[in-house]
Coordinates of C-alpha atoms and ligand atoms in Angstrom, one line a residue:
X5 CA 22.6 21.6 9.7
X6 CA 21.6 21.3 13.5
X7 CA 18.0 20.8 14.0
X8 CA 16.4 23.0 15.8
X9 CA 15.2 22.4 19.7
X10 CA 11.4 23.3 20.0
X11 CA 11.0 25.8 23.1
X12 CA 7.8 26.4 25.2
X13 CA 5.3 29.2 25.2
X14 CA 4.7 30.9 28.5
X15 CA 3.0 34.3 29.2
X16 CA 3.4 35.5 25.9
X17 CA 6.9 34.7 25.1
X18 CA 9.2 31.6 23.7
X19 CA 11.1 30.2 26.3
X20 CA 14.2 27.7 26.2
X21 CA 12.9 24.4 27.7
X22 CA 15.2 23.0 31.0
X23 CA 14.5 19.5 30.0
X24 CA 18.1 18.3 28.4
X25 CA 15.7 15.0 27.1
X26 CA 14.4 15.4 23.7
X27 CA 12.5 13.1 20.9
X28 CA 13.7 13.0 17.5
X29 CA 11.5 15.1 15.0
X30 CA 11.8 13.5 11.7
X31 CA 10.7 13.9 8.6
X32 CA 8.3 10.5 7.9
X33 CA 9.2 10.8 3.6
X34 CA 13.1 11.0 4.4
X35 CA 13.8 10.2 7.2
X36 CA 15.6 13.4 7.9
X37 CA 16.0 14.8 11.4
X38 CA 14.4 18.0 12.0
X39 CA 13.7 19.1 15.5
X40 CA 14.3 17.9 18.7
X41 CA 11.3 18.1 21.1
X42 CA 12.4 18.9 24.7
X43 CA 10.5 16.4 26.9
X44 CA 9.3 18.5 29.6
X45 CA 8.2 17.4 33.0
X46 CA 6.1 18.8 36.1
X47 CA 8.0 22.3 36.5
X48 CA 7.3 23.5 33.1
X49 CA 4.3 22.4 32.8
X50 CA 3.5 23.8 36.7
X51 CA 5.2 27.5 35.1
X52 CA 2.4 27.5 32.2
X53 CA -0.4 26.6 34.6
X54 CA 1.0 29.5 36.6
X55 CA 1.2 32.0 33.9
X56 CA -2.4 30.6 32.7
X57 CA -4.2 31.1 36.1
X58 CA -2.7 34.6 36.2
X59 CA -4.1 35.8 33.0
X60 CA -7.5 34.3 33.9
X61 CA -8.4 37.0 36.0
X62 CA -8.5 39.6 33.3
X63 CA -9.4 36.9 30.5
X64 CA -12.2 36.2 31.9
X65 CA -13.9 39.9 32.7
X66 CA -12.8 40.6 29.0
X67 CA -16.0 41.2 27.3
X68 CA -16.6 38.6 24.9
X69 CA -17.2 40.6 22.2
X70 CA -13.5 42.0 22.6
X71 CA -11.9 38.1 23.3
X72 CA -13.2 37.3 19.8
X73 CA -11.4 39.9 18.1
X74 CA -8.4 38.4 18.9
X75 CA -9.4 34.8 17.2
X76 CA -10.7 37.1 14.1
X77 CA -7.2 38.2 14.4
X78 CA -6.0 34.7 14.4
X79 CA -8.2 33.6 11.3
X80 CA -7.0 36.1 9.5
X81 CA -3.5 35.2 9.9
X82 CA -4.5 31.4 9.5
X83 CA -5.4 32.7 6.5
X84 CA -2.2 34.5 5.7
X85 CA 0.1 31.7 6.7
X86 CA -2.4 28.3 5.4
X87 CA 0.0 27.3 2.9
X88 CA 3.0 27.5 4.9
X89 CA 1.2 25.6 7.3
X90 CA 0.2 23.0 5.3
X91 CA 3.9 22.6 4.2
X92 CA 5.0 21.9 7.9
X93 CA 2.4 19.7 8.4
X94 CA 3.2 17.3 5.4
X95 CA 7.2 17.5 6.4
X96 CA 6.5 16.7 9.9
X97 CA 3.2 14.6 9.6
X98 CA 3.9 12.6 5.7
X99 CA 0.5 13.5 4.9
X100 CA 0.2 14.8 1.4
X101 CA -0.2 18.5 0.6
X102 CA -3.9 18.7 -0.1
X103 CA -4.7 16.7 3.0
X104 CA -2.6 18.9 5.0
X105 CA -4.6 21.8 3.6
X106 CA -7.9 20.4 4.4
X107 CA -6.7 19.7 7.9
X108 CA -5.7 23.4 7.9
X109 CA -8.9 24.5 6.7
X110 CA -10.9 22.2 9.1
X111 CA -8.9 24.0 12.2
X112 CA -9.5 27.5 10.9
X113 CA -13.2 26.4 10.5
X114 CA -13.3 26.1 14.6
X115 CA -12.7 29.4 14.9
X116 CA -14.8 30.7 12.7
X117 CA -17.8 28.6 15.2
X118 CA -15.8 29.6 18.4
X119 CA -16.1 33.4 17.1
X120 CA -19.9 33.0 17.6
X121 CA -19.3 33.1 21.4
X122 CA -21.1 36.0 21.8
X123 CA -24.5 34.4 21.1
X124 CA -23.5 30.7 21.6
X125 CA -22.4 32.1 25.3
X126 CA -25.9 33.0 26.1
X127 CA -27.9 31.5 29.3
X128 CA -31.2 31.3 29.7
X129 CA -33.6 33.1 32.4
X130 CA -37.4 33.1 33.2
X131 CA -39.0 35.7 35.2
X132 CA -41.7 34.5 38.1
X133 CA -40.6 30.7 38.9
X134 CA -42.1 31.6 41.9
X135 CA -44.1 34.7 43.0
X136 CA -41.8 37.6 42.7
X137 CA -38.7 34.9 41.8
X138 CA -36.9 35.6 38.9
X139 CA -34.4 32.8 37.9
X140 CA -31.2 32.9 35.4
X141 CA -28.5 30.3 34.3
X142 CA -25.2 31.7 32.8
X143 CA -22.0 30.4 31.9
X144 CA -19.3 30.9 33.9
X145 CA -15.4 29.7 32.6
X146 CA -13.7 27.9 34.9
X147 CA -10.0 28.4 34.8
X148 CA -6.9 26.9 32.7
X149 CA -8.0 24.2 30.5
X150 CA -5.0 22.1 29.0
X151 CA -5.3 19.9 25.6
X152 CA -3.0 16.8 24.8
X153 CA -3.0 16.2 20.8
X154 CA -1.8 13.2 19.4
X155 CA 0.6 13.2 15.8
X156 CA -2.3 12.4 12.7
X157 CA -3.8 16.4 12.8
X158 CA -0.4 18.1 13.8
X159 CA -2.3 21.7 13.3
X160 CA -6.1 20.6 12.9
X161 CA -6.5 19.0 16.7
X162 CA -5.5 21.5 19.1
X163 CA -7.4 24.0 17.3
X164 CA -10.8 21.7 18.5
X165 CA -10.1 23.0 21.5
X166 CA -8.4 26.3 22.7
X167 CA -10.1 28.4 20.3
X168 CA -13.6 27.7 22.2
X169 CA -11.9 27.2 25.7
X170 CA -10.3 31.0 25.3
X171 CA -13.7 32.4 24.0
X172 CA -15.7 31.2 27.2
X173 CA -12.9 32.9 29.4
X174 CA -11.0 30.4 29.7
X175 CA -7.1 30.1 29.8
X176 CA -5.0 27.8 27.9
X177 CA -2.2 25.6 28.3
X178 CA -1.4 22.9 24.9
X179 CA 1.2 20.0 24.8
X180 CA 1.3 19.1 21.4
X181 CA 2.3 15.7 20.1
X182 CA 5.8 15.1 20.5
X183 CA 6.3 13.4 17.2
X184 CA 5.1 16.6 15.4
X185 CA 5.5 20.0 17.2
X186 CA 6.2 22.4 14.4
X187 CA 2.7 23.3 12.9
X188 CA 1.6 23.7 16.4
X189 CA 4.9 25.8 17.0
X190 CA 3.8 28.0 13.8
X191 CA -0.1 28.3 14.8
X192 CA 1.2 29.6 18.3
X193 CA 3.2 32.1 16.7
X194 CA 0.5 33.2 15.1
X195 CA -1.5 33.1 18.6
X196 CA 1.4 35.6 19.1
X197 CA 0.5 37.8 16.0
X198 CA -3.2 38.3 16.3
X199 CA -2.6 39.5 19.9
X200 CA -3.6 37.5 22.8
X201 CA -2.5 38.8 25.7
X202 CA 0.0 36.9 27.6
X203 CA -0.4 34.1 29.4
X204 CA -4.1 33.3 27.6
X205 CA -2.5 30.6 25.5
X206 CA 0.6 28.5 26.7
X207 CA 2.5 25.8 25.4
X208 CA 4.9 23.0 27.0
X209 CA 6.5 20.8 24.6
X210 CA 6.8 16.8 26.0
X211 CA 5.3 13.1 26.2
X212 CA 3.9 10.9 29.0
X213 CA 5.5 13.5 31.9
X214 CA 4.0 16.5 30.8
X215 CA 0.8 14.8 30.3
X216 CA 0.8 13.2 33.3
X217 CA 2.4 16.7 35.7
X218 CA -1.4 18.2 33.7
X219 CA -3.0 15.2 34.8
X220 CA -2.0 15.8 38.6
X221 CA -1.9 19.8 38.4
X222 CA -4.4 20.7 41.2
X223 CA -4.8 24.3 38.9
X224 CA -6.3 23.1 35.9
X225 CA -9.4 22.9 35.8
X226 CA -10.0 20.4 32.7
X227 CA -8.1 18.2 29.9
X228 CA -9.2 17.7 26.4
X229 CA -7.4 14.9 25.3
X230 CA -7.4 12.7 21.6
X231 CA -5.1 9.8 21.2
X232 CA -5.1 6.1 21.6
X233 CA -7.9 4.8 23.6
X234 CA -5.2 3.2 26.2
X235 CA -4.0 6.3 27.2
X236 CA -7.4 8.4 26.7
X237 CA -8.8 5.7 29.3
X238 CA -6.0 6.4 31.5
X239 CA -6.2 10.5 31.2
X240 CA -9.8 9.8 31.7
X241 CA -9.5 8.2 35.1
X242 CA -6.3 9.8 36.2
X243 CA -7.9 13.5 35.5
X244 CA -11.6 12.5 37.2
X245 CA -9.9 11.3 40.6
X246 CA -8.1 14.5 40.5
X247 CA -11.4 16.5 39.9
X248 CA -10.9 17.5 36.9
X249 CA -13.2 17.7 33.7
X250 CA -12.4 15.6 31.1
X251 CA -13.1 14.4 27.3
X252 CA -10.5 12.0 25.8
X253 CA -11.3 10.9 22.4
X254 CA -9.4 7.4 21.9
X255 CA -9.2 5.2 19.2
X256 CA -10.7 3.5 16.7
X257 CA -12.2 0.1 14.2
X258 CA -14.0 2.2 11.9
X259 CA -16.9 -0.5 10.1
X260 CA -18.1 0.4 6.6
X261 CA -20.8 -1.9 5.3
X262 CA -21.6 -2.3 1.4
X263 CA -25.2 -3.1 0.3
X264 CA -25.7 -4.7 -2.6
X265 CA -27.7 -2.1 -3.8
X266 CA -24.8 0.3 -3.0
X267 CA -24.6 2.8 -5.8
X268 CA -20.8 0.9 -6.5
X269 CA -18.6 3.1 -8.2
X270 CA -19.3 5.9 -5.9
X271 CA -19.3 3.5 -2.7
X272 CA -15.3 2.1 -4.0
X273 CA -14.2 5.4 -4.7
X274 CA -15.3 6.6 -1.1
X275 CA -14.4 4.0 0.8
X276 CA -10.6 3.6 -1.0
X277 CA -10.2 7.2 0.0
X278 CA -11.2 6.8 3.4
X279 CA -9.0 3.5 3.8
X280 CA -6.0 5.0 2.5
X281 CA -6.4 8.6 2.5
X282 CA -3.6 10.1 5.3
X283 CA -2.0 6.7 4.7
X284 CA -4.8 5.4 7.0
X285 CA -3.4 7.5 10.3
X286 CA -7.2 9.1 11.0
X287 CA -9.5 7.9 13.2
X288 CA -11.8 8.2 10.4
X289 CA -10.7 6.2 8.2
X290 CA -12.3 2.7 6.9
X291 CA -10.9 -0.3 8.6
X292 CA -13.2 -3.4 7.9
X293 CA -15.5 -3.3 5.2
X294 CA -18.4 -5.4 5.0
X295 CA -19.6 -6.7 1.7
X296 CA -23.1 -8.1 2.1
X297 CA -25.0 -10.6 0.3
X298 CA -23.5 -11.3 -3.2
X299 CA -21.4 -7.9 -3.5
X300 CA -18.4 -9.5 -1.7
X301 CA -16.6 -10.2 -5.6
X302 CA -17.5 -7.1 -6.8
X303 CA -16.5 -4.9 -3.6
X304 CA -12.8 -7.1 -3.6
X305 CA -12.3 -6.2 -7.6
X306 CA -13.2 -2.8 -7.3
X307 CA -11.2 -1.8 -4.2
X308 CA -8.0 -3.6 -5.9
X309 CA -8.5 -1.8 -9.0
X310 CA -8.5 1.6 -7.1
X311 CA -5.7 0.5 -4.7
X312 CA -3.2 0.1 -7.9
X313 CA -3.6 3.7 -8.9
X314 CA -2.9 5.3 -5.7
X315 CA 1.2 6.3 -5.8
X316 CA 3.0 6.2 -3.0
X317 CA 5.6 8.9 -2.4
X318 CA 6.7 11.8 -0.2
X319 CA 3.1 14.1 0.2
X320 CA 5.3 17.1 -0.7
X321 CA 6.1 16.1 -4.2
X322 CA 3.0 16.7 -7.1
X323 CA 1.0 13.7 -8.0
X324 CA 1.2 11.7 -5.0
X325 CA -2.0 10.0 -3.5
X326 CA -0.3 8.5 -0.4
X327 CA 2.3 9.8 2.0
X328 CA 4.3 7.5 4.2
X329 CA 3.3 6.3 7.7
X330 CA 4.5 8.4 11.0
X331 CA 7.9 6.8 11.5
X332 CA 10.5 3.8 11.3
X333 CA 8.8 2.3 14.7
X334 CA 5.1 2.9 13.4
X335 CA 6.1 1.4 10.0
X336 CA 7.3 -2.0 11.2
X337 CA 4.3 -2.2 14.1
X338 CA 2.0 -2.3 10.7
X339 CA 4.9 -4.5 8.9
X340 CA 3.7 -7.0 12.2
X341 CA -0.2 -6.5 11.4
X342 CA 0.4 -8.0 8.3
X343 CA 2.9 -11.0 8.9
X344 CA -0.1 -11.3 11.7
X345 CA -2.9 -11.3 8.8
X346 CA -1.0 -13.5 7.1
X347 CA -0.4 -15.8 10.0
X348 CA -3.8 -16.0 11.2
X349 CA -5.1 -17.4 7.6
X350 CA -6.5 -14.4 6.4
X351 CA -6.3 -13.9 2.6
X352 CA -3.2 -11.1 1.5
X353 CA -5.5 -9.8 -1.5
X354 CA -2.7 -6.8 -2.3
X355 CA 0.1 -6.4 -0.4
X356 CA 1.6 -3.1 0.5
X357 CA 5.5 -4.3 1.3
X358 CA 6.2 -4.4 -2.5
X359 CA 5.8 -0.6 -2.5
X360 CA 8.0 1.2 -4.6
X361 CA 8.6 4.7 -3.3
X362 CA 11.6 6.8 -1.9
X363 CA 14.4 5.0 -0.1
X364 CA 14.8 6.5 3.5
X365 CA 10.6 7.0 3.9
X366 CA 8.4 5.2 6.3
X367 CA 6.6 4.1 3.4
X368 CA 3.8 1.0 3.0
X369 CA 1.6 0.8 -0.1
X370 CA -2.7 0.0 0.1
X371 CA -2.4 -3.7 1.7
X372 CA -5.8 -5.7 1.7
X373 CA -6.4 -8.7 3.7
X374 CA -10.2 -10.8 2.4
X375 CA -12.3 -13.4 4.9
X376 CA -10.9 -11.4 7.7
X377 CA -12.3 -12.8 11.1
X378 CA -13.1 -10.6 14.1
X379 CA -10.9 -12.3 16.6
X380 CA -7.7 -11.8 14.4
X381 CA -5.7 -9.3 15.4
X382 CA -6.0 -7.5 12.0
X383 CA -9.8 -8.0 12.8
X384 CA -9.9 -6.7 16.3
X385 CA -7.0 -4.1 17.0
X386 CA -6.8 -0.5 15.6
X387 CA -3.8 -0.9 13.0
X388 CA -3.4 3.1 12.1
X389 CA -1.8 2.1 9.0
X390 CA -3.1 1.5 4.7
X391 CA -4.4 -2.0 5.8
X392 CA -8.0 -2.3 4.4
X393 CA -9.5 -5.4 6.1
X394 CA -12.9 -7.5 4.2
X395 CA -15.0 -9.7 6.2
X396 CA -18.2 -10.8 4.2
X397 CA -21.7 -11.1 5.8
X398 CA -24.8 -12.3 4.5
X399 CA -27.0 -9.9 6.0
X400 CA -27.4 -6.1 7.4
X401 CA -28.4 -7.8 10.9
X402 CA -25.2 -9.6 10.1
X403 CA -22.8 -6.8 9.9
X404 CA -24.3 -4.7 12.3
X405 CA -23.9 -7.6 15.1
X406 CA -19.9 -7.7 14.0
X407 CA -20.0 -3.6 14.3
X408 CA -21.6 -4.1 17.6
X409 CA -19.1 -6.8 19.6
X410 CA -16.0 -4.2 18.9
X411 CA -15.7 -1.9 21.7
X412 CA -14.1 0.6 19.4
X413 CA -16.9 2.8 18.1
X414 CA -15.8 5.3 16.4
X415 CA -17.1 5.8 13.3
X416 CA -19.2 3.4 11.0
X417 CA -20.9 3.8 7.4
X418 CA -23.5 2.5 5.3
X419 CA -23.6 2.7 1.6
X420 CA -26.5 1.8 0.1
X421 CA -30.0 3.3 -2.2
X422 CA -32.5 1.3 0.1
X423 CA -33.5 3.8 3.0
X424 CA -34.9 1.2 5.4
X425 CA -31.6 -0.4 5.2
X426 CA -30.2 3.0 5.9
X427 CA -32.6 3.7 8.8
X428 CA -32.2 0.2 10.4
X429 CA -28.1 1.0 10.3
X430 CA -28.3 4.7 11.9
X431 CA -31.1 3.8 14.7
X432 CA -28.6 0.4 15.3
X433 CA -25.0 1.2 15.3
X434 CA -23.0 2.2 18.0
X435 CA -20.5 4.8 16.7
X436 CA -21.2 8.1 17.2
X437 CA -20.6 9.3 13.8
X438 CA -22.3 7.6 11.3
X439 CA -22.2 7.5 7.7
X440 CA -24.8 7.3 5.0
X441 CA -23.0 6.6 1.7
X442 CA -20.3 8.8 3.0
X443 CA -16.6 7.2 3.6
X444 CA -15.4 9.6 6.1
X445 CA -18.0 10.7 8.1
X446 CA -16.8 13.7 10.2
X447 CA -18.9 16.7 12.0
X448 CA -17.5 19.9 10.8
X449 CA -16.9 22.4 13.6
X450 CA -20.3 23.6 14.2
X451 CA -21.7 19.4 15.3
X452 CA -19.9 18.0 18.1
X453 CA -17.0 15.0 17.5
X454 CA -16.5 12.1 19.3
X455 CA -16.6 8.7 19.5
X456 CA -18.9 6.0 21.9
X457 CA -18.1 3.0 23.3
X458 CA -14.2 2.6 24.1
X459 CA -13.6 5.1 21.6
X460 CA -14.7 8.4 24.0
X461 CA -14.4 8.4 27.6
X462 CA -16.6 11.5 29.2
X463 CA -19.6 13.4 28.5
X464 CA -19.1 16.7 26.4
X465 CA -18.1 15.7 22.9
X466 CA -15.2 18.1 20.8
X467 CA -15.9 21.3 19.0
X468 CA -19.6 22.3 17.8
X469 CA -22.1 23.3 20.8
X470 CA -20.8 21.1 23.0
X471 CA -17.8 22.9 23.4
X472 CA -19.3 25.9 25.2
X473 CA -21.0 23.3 27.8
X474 CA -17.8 21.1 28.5
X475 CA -16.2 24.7 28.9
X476 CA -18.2 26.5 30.9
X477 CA -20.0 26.3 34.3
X478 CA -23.7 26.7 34.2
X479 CA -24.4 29.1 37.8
X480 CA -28.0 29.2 37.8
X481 CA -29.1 32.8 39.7
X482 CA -32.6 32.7 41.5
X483 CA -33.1 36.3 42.4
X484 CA -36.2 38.0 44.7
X485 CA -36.4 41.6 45.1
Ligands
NAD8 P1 -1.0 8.4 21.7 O1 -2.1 7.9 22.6 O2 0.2 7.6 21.6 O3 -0.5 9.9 22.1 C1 -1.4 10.9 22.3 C2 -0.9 11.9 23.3 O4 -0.7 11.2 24.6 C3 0.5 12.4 22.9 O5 0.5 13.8 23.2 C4 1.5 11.7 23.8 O6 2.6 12.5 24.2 C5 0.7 11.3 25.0 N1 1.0 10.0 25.5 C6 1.4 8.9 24.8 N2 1.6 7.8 25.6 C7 1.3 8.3 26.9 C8 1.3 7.6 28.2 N3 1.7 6.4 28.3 N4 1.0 8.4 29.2 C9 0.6 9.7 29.1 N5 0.6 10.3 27.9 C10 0.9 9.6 26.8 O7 -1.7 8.6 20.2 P2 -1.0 8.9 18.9 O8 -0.3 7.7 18.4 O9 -0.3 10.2 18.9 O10 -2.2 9.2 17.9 C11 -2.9 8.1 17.3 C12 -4.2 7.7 18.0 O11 -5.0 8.9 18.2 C13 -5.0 6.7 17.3 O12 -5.4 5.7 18.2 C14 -6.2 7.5 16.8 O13 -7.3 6.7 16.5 C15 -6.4 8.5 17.8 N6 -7.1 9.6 17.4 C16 -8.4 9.7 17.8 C17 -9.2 10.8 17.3 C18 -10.6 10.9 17.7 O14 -11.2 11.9 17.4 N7 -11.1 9.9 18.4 C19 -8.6 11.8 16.5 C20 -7.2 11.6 16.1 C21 -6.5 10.6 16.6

């Protein structure tokens, strides 16, 4: 069987991409090839942009009551086609079904806020500012907005973004990951289904040269961007200087500390699912926990004892806990975290690289490394993988000081029944999204998402109402009769 060649959408139709360069699409659980992705470069992407700024002109004097139709139309055939899409998104992603479908139910959830347009659109005006002076401040869209997604949500993280861009007035061009175009290529169809009229959504397929002809195209008007916090930083600083508006959400050290007054079994079974859950590829997911005072044996036992009931196997198949990890290359950069572990004289507690799943899968089983040390490089850099790292403190002030010298700040969580211990951790930490005796703590579409720290460069956080300020101009009227 030939695998297929992904194409771009442009004003409304698929078109065959020029770019004779492609990335291998494979399937992470088998390692079978399934698409090509064309790796596009400055005239594709500068063909979307044009398509996009032509459409704006109607787009945006489309009443917004009538632009959210078309993404009630879209929900619906979400709704239609969830299954299907969770199916692509575990054979392109390795992620196992149910976590596919929550994904796919966290995207369709954006929506269902960006629908709200209509009253979360509203400005706000007073009347006599001055004698006679009436004053109003509206929201204004503000062009073609573009997102960059990275692989872990193939169908989830794009749908942050264009579903709230397109309901301000706003245009839309998307360059999925390259390592995992399909569910994006299905939700687009979709797009196609429920109506939008051409050229409001667009799609160029590609890697570094699409992102960086969006980076330099003088027409767009802002970039939402999630990935690694190398390149966010870079998409950051190379959109600003080139006037653009821009939120790149990067990477990620995600703490969780265990109080010995944790309620246990619930804290274990939380934080295992948030270690290994997605194989570890979310930028959620628990990377150093912190047993403090004399939990450290009890936190170590419990977490193996979990870790040796999760199977490892292809997410399609029934019963399976953990998927593989993205690909061959991705698998043996985490292979090198843990020879590194190992190395650096932390202690290999359980180690994943006796995992016994399908040949031909970019499969690693739960690996767990004790007395881990900040300045290791299992300690300090973002692994993306099922490597659960333990570094015992002796107190809270402890733990949150080792929190606070990582520049990742992501995410970080507290378990624990004491609510001054709880209070001292959420008025301390960094991270933006904090947890309190929750492993994965994630704002649902109607709270903004983001990171702080190295882990968020900009202003306007993802989703929630944050969305309708990052896209939207605030024109402030001040009017005398
Ligand atoms: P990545 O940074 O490698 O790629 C992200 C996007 O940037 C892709 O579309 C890719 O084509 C493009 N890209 C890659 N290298 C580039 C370069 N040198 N120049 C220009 N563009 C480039 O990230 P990834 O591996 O796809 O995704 C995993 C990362 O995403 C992890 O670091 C994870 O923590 C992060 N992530 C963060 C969040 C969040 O909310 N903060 C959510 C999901 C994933």
């Amino acid at each position: 069987m030939t695998a297929e060649i992904l194409k771009n959408y442009i004003g409304g139709e698929w078109v065959a991409a020029e770019s004779t360069e492609y990335h291998e699409v494979k399937n992470p659980a088998t390692g079978e090839l399934i698409g090509k992705t064309p790796l596009c470069g400055a005239a594709e992407v500068d063909t979307a942009v044009r398509s996009a700024k032509h459409a704006f002109g109607s787009w945006r004097r489309t009443p917004v009551e009538d632009r959210v139709q078309f993404l009630f139309q879209l929900k619906f055939q979400l709704e239609k086609h969830a299954e299907e899409l969770a199916a692509i998104v575990t054979r392109e992603n390795g992620k196992t079904l149910s976590e596919s479908r929550g994904s796919v139910r966290r995207g369709i959830q954006m929506i269902e806020v960006a629908a709200g347009a209509p009253s979360l659109l509203m400005g706000q005006a007073l009347e006599d500012i001055a004698g006679g002076i009436d004053c109003e401040s509206v929201r204004q869209p503000l062009g073609v907005f573009a997102c960059i997604a990275p692989f872990n949500f193939p169908a989830m993280v794009p749908m942050w973004f264009f579903p709230f861009a397109v309901a301000c007035g706003n245009t839309f061009l998307c360059k999925p990951s390259e390592q995992v175009p399909f569910s994006q290529k299905l939700v687009w169809e979709l797009t196609h289904e429920a109506g939008f009229p051409p050229g409001v959504l667009n799609m160029v397929q590609g890697g570094k040269d699409a992102v960086n002809a969006i980076l330099h195209h003088p027409d767009i008007a802002g970039i939402s961007f999630v990935g690694s916090s190398p390149v966010a930083e870079y998409v950051y600083k190379t959109g600003a200087a080139n006037r653009k508006r821009v939120q790149a959400l990067g990477g990620a050290k995600n703490y969780i500390i265990i109080m010995p007054d944790a309620e246990m079994d619930k804290a274990l079974d939380a934080v295992t699912e948030s270690a290994f859950g997605c194989a570890g590829e979310r930028c959620l997911a628990a990377s150093i926990v912190i047993p403090v005072g004399n939990c450290h044996e009890q936190v170590r036992q419990g977490l193996v004892e979990r870790m040796k009931k999760i199977r490892v196997g292809d997410g399609s198949k029934p019963g399976v806990d953990m998927g593989p990890v993205i690909s061959a290359p991705h698998k043996e950069k985490v292979l090198g975290y843990i020879a590194a572990g190992e190395k650096e004289g932390a202690e290999l507690v359980v180690d994943g690289r006796d995992v016994d799943a399908d040949q031909g899968g970019s499969f690693i089983g739960p690996t767990l490394f004790d007395n881990v040390k900040p300045d290791m490089k299992i300690g300090y850099d973002e692994i993306f993988g099922p490597v659960l790292c333990l570094s015992p403190v002796e107190t809270l002030d402890d733990a949150l000081a080792m929190a606070k010298n990582h520049p990742l700040a992501n995410a970080s969580s507290i378990f624990t029944t004491s609510g001054r211990s709880a209070r001292n951790f959420r008025y301390n930490v960094d991270s933006s999204m904090a947890g309190v005796n929750i492993g994965v703590a994630a704002p649902m579409s109607f709270f903004g998402f983001g990171g702080a720290k190295g882990s968020f460069f900009g202003d306007l956080k993802a989703h929630g109402r944050e969305a309708f300020d990052f896209y939207t101009d605030r024109k402030v009227v001040i009017s005398r009769w």
